Short mmCIF file of C-alpha atoms in Angstrom, two decimals:
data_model
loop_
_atom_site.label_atom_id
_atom_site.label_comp_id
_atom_site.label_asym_id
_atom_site.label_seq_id
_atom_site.Cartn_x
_atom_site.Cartn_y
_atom_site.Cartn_z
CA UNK A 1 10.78 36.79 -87.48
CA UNK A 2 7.41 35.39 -86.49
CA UNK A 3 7.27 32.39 -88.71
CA UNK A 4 11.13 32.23 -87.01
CA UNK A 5 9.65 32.32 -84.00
CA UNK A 6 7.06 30.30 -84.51
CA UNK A 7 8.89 27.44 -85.77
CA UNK A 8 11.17 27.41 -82.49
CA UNK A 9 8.42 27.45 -80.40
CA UNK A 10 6.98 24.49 -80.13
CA UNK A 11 10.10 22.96 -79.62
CA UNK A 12 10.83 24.37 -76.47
CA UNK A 13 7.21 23.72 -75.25
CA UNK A 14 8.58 20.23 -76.15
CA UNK A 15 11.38 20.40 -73.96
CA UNK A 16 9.65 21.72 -70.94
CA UNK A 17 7.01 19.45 -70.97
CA UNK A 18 9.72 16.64 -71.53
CA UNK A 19 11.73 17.65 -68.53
CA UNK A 20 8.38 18.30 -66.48
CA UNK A 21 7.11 14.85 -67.75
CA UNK A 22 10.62 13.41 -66.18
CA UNK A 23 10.76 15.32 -63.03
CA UNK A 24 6.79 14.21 -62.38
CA UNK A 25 7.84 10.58 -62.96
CA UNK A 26 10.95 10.89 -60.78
CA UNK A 27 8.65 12.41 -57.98
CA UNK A 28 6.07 9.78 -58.28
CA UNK A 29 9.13 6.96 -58.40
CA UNK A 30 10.42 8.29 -55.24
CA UNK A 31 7.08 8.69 -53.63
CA UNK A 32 5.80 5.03 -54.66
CA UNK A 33 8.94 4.05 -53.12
CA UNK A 34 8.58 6.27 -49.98
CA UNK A 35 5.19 4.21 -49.41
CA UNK A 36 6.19 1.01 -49.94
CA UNK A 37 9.40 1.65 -46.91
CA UNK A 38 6.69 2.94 -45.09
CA UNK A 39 3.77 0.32 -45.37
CA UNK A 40 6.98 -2.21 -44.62
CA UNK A 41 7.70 -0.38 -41.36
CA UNK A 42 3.98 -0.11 -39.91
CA UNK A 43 3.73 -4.37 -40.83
CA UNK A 44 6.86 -4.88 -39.46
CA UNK A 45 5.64 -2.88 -35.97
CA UNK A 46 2.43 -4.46 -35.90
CA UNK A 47 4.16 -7.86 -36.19
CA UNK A 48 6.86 -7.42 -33.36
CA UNK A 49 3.44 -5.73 -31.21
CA UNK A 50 1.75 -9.09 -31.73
CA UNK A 51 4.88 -11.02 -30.66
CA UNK A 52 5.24 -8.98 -27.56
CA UNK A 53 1.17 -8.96 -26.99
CA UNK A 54 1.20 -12.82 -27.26
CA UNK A 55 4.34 -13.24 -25.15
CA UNK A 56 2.91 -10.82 -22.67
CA UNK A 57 -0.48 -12.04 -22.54
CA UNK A 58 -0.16 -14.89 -19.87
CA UNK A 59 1.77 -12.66 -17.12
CA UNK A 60 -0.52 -9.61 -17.71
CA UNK A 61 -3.52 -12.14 -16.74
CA UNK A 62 -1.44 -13.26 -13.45
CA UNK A 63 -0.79 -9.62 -12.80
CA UNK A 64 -4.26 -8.99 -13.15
CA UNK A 65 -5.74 -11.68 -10.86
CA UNK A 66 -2.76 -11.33 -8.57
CA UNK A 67 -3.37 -7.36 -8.15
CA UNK A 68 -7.43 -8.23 -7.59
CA UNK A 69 -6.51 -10.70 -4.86
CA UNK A 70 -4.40 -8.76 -3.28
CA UNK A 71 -6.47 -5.39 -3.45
CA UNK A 72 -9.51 -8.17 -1.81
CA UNK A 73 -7.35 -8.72 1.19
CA UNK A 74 -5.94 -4.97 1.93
CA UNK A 75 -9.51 -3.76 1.38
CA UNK A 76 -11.09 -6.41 3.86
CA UNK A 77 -8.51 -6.37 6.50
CA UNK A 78 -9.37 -9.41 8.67
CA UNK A 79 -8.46 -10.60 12.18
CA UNK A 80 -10.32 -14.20 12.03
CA UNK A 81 -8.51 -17.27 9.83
CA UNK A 82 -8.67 -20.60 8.62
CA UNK A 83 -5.32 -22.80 8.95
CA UNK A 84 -4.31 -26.31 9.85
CA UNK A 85 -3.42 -27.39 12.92
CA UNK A 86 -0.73 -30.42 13.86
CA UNK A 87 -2.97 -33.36 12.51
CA UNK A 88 -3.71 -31.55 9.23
CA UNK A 89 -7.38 -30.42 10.68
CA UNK A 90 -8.68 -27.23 9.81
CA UNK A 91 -9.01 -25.09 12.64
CA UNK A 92 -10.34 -21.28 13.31
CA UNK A 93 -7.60 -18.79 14.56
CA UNK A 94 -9.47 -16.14 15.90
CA UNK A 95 -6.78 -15.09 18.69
CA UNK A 96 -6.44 -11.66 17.95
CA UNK A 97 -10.00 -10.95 17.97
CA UNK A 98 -10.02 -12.77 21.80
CA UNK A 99 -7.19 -10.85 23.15
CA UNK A 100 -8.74 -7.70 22.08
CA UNK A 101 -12.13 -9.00 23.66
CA UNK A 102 -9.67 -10.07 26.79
CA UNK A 103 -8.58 -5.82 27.21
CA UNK A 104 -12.19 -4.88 27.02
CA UNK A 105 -13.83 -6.80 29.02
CA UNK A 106 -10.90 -7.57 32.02
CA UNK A 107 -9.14 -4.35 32.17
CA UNK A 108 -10.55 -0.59 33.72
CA UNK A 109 -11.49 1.94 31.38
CA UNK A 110 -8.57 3.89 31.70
CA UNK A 111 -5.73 1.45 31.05
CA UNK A 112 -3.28 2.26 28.25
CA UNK A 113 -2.08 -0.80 26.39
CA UNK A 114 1.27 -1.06 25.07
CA UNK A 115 2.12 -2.33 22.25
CA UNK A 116 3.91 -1.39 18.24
CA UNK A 117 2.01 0.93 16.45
CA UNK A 118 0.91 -1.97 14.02
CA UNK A 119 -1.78 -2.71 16.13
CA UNK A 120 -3.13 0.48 17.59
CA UNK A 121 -6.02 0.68 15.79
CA UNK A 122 -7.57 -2.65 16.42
CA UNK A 123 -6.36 -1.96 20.21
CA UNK A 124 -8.43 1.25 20.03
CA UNK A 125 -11.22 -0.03 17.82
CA UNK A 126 -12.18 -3.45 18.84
CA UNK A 127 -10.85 -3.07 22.69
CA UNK A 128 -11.81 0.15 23.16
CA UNK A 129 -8.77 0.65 25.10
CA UNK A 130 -6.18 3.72 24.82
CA UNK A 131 -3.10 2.40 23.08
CA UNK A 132 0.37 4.04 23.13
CA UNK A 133 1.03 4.63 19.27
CA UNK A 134 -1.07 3.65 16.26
CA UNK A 135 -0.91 4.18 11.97
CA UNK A 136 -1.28 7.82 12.67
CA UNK A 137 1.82 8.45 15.25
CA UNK A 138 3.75 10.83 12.75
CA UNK A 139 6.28 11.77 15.78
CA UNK A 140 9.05 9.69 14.79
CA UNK A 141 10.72 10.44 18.18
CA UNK A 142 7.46 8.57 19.96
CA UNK A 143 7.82 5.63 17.97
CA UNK A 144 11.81 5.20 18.76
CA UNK A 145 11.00 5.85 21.97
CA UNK A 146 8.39 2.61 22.04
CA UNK A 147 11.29 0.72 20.01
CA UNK A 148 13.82 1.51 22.55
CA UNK A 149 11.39 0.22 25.25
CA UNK A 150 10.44 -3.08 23.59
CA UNK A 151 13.89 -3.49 22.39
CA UNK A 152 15.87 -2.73 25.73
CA UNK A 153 17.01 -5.01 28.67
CA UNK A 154 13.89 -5.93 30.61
CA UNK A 155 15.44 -3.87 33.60
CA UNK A 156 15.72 -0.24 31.34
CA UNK A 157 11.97 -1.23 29.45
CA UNK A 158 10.37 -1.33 32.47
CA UNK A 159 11.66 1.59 33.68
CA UNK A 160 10.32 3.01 30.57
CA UNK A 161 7.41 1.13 30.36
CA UNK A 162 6.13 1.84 34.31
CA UNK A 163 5.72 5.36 33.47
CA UNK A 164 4.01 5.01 30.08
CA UNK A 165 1.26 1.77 29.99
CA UNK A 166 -0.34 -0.45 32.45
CA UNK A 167 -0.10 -3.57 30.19
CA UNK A 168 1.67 -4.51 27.18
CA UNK A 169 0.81 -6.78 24.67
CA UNK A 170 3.08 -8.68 22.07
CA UNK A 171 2.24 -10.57 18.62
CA UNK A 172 3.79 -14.52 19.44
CA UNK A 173 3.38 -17.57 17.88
CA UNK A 174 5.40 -17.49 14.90
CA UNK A 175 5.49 -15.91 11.66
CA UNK A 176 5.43 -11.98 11.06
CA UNK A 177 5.02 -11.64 14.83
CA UNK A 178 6.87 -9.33 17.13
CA UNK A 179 10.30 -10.98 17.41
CA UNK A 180 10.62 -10.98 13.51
CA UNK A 181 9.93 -7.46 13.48
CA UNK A 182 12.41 -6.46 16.62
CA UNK A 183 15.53 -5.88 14.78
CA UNK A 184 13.37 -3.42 12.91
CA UNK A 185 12.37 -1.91 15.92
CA UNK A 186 16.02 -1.49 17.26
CA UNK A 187 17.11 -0.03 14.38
CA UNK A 188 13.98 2.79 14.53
CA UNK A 189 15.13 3.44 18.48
CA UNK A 190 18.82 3.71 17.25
CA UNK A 191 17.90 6.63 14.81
CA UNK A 192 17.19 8.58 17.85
CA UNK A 193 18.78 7.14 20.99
CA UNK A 194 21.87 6.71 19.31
CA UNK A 195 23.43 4.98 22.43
CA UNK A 196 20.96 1.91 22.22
CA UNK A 197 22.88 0.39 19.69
CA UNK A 198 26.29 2.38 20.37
CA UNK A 199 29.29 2.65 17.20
CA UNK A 200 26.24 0.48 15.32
CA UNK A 201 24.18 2.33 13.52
CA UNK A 202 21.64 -0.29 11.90
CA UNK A 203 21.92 -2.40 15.16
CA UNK A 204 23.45 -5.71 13.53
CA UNK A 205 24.18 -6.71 17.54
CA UNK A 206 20.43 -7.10 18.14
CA UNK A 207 18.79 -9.73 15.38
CA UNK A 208 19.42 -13.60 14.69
CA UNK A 209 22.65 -15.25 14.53
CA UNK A 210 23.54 -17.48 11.39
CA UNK A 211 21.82 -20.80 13.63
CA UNK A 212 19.30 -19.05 13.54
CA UNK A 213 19.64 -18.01 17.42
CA UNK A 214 19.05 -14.72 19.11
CA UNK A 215 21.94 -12.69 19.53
CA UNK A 216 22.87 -11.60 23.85
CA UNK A 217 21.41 -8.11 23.06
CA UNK A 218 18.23 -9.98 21.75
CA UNK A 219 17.90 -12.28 24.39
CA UNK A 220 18.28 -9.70 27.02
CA UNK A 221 15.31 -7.27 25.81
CA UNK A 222 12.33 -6.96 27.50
CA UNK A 223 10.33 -7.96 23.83
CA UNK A 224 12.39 -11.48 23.93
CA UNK A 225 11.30 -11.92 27.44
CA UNK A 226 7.89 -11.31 27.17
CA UNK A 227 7.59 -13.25 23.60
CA UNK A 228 9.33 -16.50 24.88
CA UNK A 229 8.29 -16.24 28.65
CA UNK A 230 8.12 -20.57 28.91
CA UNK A 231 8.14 -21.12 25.98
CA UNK A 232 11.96 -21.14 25.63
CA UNK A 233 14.13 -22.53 28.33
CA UNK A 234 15.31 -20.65 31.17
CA UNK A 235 13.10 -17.63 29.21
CA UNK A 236 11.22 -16.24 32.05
CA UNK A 237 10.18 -12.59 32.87
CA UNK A 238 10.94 -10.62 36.21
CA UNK A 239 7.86 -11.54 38.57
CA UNK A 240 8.59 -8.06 39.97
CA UNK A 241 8.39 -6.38 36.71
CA UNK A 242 5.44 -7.99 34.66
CA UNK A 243 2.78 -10.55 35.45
CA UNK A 244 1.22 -12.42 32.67
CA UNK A 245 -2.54 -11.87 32.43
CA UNK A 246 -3.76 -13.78 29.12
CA UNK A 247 -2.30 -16.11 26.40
CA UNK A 248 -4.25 -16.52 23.31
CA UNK A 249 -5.45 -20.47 22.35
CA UNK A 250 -2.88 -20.68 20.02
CA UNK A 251 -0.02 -18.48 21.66
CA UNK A 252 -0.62 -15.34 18.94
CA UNK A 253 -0.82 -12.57 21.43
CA UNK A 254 -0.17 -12.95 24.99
CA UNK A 255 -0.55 -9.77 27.43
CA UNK A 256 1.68 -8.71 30.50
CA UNK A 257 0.79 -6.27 33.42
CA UNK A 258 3.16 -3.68 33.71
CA UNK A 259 3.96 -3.50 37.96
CA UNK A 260 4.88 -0.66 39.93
CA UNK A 261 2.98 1.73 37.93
CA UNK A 262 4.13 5.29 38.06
CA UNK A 263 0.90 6.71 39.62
CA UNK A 264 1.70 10.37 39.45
CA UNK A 265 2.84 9.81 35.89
CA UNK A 266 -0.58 8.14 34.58
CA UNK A 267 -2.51 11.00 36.38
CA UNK A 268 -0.30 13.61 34.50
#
């Protein structure tokens, strides 16, 4: 029995180190070929990276020097400009600056300035003057109300205005000034007085016309008025109502005295 044994022994040893020799190769097979898929896929990633990288590259460097320009400008804020006048000359706008000078220096202590709430702070800051609404007017009803009084027939604004401001002062002269921004403005005094702009809800009656023309609601408001006061003809305000006190040097800001002040309302 044991030599029996002993003679059928080694052959299964032989077997199971066959089969074990197999299933190791079989494993190390699939695992060389595991790697090699996977070495494949990580060149194949960084190659497409690259690609995009390269491709990328240029715009990311405009991004870059685009964001830094623009962070230069919104961190330094600035009132004072270079630009070119009608002969190509460069010339010094510093009009903003002046007509904030202008309230300071020509106007009594207590005078409230009207104006949107874009420019409350420098009102406040450089004029030293009390101003109507500024950045931090969170009351959304006090800002439609100032819409609705910029953006109503000169008759109804200064029956607003009489009782809130002794002057009011408008951005002219072009460009992102007041009478860009006054369909905006509408549209803000809508959301509350809902019978500014009645069965209109986003006020398309007050704004441009294709020809680029104001619209009758736009031409009747108190902002048009005071904006194109001889500038346009026929464009003049009510003597009885406003009296224009200062125009800039280059027509940026010009500033109207509010008449027939409501006395009891200013001391209340």
């Amino acid at each position: 029995f044991k030599v029996f044994w002993s003679d059928e022994e080694p052959a299964a040893d032989s077997k199971d180190k066959t089969k074990k020799s197999r299933k190791g190769g079989d494993k190390e097979s699939s695992s060389s070929s595991q790697d090699g898929r996977s070495s494949m896929v990580q060149i194949s990633r960084l190659v497409v990276g690259c690609m995009l990288l390269n491709t990328a590259l240029p715009f990311g460097e405009e991004f870059y020097h685009r964001c830094r320009e623009m962070a230069k400008h919104m961190s330094h804020p600035t009132i004072v400009y270079k630009a070119n006048g009608h002969m190509g000359e460069e010339v010094l706008v510093d009009d903003y600056r002046e007509a904030y000078w202008w309230c300071r220096d020509n106007t009594p202590e207590d005078a409230r300035i009207m104006a949107w709430w874009d420019y409350g702070y420098q009102i406040t800051g450089i004029g030293n003057r009390t101003t109507i609404a500024d950045g931090n007017t969170w009351n959304h009803e006090h800002i439609a109300l100032l819409g609705k009084t910029l953006t109503s027939s000169e008759k109804e604004g200064h029956r607003i205005a009489r009782h809130l401001a002794d002057y009011v002062l408008v951005w002219a002269g072009g460009g992102g000034d007041d009478l860009a921004k006054s369909p905006h403005l509408a549209r803000i005094a809508n959301s509350v007085y809902r019978d500014h702009c009645p069965n209109d809800p986003t006020c398309r009656t007050f704004g441009f016309s294709n020809q680029g023309m104001p619209t009758p609601k736009m031409a009747g408001s108190l902002l048009y008025k005071l904006h194109s006061h001889d500038l346009v003809p026929g464009v003049q305000v009510d003597k009885n109502r406003f009296k224009e006190v200062f125009k800039s040097k280059y027509g940026k800001v010009r500033i109207f005295k509010v008449l027939s002040v409501a006395k009891d309302s200013k001391e209340w």
